[in-house]
JSON list of C-alpha atoms and ligand atoms in Angstrom, two decimals:
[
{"chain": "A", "resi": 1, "resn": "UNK", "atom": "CA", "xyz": [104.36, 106.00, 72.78]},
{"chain": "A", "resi": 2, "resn": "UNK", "atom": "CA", "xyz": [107.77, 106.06, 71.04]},
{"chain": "A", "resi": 3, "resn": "UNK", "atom": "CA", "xyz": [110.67, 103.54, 70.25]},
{"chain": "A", "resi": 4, "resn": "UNK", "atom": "CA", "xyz": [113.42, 103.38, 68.23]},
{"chain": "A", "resi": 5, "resn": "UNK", "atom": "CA", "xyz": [113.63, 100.53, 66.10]},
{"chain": "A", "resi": 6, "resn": "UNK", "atom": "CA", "xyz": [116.43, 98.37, 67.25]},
{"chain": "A", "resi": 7, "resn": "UNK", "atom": "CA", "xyz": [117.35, 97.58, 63.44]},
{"chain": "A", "resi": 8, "resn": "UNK", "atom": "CA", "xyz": [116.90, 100.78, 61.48]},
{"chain": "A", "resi": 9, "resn": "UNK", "atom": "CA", "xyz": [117.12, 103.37, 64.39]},
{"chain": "A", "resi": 10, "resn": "UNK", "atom": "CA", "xyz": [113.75, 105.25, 63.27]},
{"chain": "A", "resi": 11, "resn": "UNK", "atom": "CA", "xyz": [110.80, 105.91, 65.00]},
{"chain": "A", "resi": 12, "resn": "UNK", "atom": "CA", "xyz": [108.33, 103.44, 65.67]},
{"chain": "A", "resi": 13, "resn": "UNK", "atom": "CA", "xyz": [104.88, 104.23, 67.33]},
{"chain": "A", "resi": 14, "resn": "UNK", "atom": "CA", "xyz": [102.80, 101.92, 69.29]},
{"chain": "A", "resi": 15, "resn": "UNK", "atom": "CA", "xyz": [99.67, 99.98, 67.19]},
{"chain": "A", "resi": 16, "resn": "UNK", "atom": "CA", "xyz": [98.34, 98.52, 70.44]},
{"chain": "A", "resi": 17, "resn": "UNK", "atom": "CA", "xyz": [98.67, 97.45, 73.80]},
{"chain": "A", "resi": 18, "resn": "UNK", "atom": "CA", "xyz": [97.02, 95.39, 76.71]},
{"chain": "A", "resi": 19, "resn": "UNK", "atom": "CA", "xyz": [97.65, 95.36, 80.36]},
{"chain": "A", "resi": 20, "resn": "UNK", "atom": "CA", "xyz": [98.78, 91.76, 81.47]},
{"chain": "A", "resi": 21, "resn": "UNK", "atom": "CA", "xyz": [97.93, 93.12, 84.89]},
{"chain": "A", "resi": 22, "resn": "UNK", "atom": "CA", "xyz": [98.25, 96.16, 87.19]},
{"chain": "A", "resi": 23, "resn": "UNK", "atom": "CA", "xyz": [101.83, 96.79, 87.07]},
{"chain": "A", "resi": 24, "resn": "UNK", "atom": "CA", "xyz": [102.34, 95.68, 83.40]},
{"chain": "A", "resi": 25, "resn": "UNK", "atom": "CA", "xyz": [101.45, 96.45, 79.91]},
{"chain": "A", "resi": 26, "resn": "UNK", "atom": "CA", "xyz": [102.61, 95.01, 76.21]},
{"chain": "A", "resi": 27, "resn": "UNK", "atom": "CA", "xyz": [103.18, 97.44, 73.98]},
{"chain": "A", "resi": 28, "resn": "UNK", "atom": "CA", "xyz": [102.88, 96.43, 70.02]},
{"chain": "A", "resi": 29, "resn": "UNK", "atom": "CA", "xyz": [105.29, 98.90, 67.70]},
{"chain": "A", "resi": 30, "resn": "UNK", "atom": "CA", "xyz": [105.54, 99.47, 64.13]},
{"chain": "A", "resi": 31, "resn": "UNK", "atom": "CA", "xyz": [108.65, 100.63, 62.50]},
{"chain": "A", "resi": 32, "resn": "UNK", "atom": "CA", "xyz": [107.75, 104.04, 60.60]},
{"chain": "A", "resi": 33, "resn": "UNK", "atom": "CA", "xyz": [110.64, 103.84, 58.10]},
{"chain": "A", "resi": 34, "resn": "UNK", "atom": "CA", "xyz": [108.73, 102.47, 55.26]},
{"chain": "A", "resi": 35, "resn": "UNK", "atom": "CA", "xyz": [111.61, 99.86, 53.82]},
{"chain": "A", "resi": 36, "resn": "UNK", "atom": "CA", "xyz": [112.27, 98.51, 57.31]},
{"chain": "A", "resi": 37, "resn": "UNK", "atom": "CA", "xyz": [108.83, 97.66, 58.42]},
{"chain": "A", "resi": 38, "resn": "UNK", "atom": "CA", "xyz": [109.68, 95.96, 61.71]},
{"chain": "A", "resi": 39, "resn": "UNK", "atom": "CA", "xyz": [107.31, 95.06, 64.58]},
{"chain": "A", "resi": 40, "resn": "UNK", "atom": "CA", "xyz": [108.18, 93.91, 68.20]},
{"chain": "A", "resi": 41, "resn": "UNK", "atom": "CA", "xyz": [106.78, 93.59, 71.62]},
{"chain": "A", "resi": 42, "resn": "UNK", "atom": "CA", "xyz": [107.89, 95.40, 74.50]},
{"chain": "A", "resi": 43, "resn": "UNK", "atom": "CA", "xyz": [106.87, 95.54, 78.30]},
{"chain": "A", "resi": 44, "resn": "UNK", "atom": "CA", "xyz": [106.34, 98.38, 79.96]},
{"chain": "A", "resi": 45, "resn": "UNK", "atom": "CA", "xyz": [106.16, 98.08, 83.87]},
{"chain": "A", "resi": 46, "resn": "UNK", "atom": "CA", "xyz": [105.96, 100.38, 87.16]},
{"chain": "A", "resi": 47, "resn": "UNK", "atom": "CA", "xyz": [109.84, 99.30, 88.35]},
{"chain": "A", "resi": 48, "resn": "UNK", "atom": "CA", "xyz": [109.86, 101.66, 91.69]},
{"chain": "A", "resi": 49, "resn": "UNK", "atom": "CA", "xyz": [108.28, 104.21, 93.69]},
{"chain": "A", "resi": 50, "resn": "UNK", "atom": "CA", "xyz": [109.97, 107.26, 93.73]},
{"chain": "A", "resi": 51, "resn": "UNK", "atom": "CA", "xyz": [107.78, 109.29, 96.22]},
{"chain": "A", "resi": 52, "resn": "UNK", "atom": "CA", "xyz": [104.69, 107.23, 98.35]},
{"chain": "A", "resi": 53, "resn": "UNK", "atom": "CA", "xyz": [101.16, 107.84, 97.07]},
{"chain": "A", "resi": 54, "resn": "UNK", "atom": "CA", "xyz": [98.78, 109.88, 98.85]},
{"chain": "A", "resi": 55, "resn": "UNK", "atom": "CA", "xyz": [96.28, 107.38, 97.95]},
{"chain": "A", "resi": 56, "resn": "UNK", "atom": "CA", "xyz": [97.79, 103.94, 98.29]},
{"chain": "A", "resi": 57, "resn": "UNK", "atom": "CA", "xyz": [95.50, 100.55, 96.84]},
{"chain": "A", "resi": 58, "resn": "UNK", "atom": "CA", "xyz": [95.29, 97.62, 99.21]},
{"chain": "A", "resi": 59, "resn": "UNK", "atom": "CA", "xyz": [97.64, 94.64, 97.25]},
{"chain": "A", "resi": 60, "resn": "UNK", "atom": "CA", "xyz": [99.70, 96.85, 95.40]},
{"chain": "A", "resi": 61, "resn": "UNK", "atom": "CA", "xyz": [103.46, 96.12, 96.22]},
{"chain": "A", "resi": 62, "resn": "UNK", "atom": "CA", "xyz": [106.07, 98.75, 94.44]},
{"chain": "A", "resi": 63, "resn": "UNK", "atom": "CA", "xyz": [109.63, 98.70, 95.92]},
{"chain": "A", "resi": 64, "resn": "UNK", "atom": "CA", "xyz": [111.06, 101.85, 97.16]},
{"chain": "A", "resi": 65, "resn": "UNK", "atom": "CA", "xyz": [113.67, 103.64, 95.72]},
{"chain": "A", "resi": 66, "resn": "UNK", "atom": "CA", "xyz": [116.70, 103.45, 98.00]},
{"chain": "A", "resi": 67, "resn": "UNK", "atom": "CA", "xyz": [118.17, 106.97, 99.07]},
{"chain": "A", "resi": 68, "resn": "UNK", "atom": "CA", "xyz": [121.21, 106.47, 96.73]},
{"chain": "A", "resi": 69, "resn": "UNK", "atom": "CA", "xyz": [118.68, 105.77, 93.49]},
{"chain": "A", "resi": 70, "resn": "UNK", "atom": "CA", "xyz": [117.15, 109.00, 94.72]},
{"chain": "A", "resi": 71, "resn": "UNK", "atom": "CA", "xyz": [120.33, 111.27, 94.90]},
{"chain": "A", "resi": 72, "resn": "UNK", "atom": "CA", "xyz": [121.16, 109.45, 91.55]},
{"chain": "A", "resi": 73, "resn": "UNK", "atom": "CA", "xyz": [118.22, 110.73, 90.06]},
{"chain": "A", "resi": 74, "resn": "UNK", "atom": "CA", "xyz": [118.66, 114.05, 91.35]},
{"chain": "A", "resi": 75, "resn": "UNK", "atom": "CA", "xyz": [122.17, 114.34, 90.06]},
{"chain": "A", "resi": 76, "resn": "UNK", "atom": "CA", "xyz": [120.98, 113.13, 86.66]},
{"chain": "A", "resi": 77, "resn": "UNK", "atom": "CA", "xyz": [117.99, 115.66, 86.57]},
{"chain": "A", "resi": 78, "resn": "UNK", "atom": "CA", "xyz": [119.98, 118.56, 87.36]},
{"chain": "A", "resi": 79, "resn": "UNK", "atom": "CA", "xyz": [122.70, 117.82, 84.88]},
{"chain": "A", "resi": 80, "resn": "UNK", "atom": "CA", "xyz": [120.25, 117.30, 81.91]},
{"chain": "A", "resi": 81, "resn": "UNK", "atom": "CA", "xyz": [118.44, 120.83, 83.28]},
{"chain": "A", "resi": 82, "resn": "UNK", "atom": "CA", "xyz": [121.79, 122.03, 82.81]},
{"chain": "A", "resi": 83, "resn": "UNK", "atom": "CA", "xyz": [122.53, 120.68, 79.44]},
{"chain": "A", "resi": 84, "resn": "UNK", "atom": "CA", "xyz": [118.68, 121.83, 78.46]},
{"chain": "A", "resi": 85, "resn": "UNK", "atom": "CA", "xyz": [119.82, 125.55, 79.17]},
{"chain": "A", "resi": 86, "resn": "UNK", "atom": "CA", "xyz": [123.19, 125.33, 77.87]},
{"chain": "A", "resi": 87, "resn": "UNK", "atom": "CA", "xyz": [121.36, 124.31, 74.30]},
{"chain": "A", "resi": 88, "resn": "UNK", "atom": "CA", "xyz": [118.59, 126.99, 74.42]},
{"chain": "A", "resi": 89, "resn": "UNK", "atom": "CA", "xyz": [119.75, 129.82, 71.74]},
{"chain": "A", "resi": 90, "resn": "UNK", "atom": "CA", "xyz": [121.75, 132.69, 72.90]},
{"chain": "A", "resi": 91, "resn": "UNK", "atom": "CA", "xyz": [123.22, 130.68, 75.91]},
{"chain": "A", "resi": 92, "resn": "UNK", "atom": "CA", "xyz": [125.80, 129.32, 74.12]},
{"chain": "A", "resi": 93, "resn": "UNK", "atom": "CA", "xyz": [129.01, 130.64, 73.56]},
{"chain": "B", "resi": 1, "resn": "ZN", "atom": "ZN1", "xyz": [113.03, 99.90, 61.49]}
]
């Protein structure tokens, strides 16, 4: 994985990481601009279900998306589609 670091805005890349339990994982980063050199912790975590699973595990408790998150979503998918195309070469005017 990816981050930018919040000090120098580069890239940093992840060194490590452990799962603090199903729905949860710690992410270690290192900053890849060489005179910046920042690390930091960051969380990474399932937030919401988007669509049920076909293949649901006893215990495991995900809130659903509510219908207005969902058309949100959609909305925001379709307009970065349509930025996507808009910045492919020989679309633009
Ligand atoms: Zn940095």
């Amino acid at each position: 994985m990816a981050f930018t670091c919040p000090h120098c805005e580069q890239v940093s890349y992840t060194r490590t990481s452990r799962y603090l339990s199903n729905l949860t994982q710690e992410e270690y980063f290192q900053c890849s601009n060489l005179t910046c050199g920042h690390t930091f912790t960051t969380y990474r975590y399932v937030r919401e279900t988007l669509c049920p699973p076909a293949l649901p595990k006893a215990g495991v408790s995900i809130p659903m998306a509510t219908k207005q998150r969902l058309s949100e979503l959609q909305h925001e998918l379709r307009r970065k589609k349509l930025e996507n195309q808009l910045e492919l070469p020989g679309l633009t005017a």
